[in-house]
Amino acid sequence: MLREKLEALLPASLGTMAQLAGGFRTRVKQQLSSIGARRRFWEKSLNGRFATLAANEQPQQAQQQLEQDLPRLRR
């Protein structure tokens, strides 16, 4: 019963987002040395266009969005 409640609360795209983010994690860590910068990157990504694209089942576009967002944050 608890599992069903949790699954109902979580977005269906969470698995896609987690998989894409997991594959990008090392790259983010290499390019953003501070924990604060990495946190800002992930907060922006998980609340922005990347999340929208993943939710709309567009994993390739979501991956491209992560790739575009990373250099922008480094500036």
mmCIF file of C-alpha atoms in Angstrom:
data_model
loop_
_atom_site.group_PDB
_atom_site.id
_atom_site.type_symbol
_atom_site.label_atom_id
_atom_site.label_comp_id
_atom_site.label_asym_id
_atom_site.label_seq_id
_atom_site.Cartn_x
_atom_site.Cartn_y
_atom_site.Cartn_z
ATOM 1 C CA MET A 1 0.000 0.000 0.000
ATOM 2 C CA LEU A 2 2.805 2.438 0.807
ATOM 3 C CA ARG A 3 4.568 1.583 -2.433
ATOM 4 C CA GLU A 4 1.466 2.390 -4.481
ATOM 5 C CA LYS A 5 1.088 5.733 -2.719
ATOM 6 C CA LEU A 6 4.709 6.641 -3.365
ATOM 7 C CA GLU A 7 4.507 5.596 -7.008
ATOM 8 C CA ALA A 8 1.414 7.752 -7.436
ATOM 9 C CA LEU A 9 3.279 10.780 -6.046
ATOM 10 C CA LEU A 10 6.425 10.365 -8.138
ATOM 11 C CA PRO A 11 6.499 11.419 -11.784
ATOM 12 C CA ALA A 12 6.520 8.558 -14.279
ATOM 13 C CA SER A 13 9.575 10.101 -15.913
ATOM 14 C CA LEU A 14 11.695 9.789 -12.770
ATOM 15 C CA GLY A 15 13.389 6.621 -14.037
ATOM 16 C CA THR A 16 14.345 8.268 -17.323
ATOM 17 C CA MET A 17 15.678 11.339 -15.548
ATOM 18 C CA ALA A 18 17.665 9.216 -13.093
ATOM 19 C CA GLN A 19 19.198 7.127 -15.857
ATOM 20 C CA LEU A 20 20.223 10.157 -17.921
ATOM 21 C CA ALA A 21 21.522 12.059 -14.900
ATOM 22 C CA GLY A 22 23.455 9.027 -13.685
ATOM 23 C CA GLY A 23 25.211 8.745 -17.016
ATOM 24 C CA PHE A 24 26.141 12.422 -16.859
ATOM 25 C CA ARG A 25 27.244 12.532 -13.215
ATOM 26 C CA THR A 26 30.970 11.925 -13.754
ATOM 27 C CA ARG A 27 31.172 14.599 -16.433
ATOM 28 C CA VAL A 28 29.480 17.135 -14.168
ATOM 29 C CA LYS A 29 31.846 16.279 -11.330
ATOM 30 C CA GLN A 30 34.862 16.698 -13.608
ATOM 31 C CA GLN A 31 33.756 20.095 -14.910
ATOM 32 C CA LEU A 32 32.262 21.572 -11.739
ATOM 33 C CA SER A 33 34.694 21.175 -8.880
ATOM 34 C CA SER A 34 32.616 22.653 -6.073
ATOM 35 C CA ILE A 35 29.705 20.868 -4.491
ATOM 36 C CA GLY A 36 27.697 24.090 -4.627
ATOM 37 C CA ALA A 37 28.165 24.431 -8.382
ATOM 38 C CA ARG A 38 27.143 20.818 -8.939
ATOM 39 C CA ARG A 39 24.097 21.247 -6.734
ATOM 40 C CA ARG A 40 23.033 24.365 -8.672
ATOM 41 C CA PHE A 41 23.491 22.512 -11.959
ATOM 42 C CA TRP A 42 21.323 19.588 -10.855
ATOM 43 C CA GLU A 43 18.670 21.823 -9.272
ATOM 44 C CA LYS A 44 18.422 23.833 -12.477
ATOM 45 C CA SER A 45 18.350 20.723 -14.632
ATOM 46 C CA LEU A 46 15.835 18.785 -12.545
ATOM 47 C CA ASN A 47 13.499 21.770 -12.431
ATOM 48 C CA GLY A 48 14.024 22.981 -15.981
ATOM 49 C CA ARG A 49 13.848 21.972 -19.605
ATOM 50 C CA PHE A 50 15.756 18.713 -19.042
ATOM 51 C CA ALA A 51 13.015 17.480 -16.705
ATOM 52 C CA THR A 52 10.289 18.572 -19.114
ATOM 53 C CA LEU A 53 11.908 16.748 -22.019
ATOM 54 C CA ALA A 54 12.398 13.598 -19.944
ATOM 55 C CA ALA A 55 8.767 13.765 -18.785
ATOM 56 C CA ASN A 56 7.668 14.029 -22.410
ATOM 57 C CA GLU A 57 9.635 10.875 -23.260
ATOM 58 C CA GLN A 58 12.271 12.697 -25.293
ATOM 59 C CA PRO A 59 15.468 11.202 -23.829
ATOM 60 C CA GLN A 60 17.766 12.273 -26.667
ATOM 61 C CA GLN A 61 16.651 15.883 -26.412
ATOM 62 C CA ALA A 62 16.897 15.696 -22.613
ATOM 63 C CA GLN A 63 20.495 14.473 -22.904
ATOM 64 C CA GLN A 64 21.281 17.304 -25.312
ATOM 65 C CA GLN A 65 19.806 19.768 -22.836
ATOM 66 C CA LEU A 66 22.161 18.550 -20.108
ATOM 67 C CA GLU A 67 25.068 18.948 -22.504
ATOM 68 C CA GLN A 68 23.977 22.512 -23.316
ATOM 69 C CA ASP A 69 23.368 23.494 -19.696
ATOM 70 C CA LEU A 70 26.744 22.389 -18.349
ATOM 71 C CA PRO A 71 28.948 24.892 -20.231
ATOM 72 C CA ARG A 72 26.465 27.677 -19.449
ATOM 73 C CA LEU A 73 26.849 27.084 -15.742
ATOM 74 C CA ARG A 74 30.649 27.116 -15.945
ATOM 75 C CA ARG A 75 30.668 30.756 -17.125
#
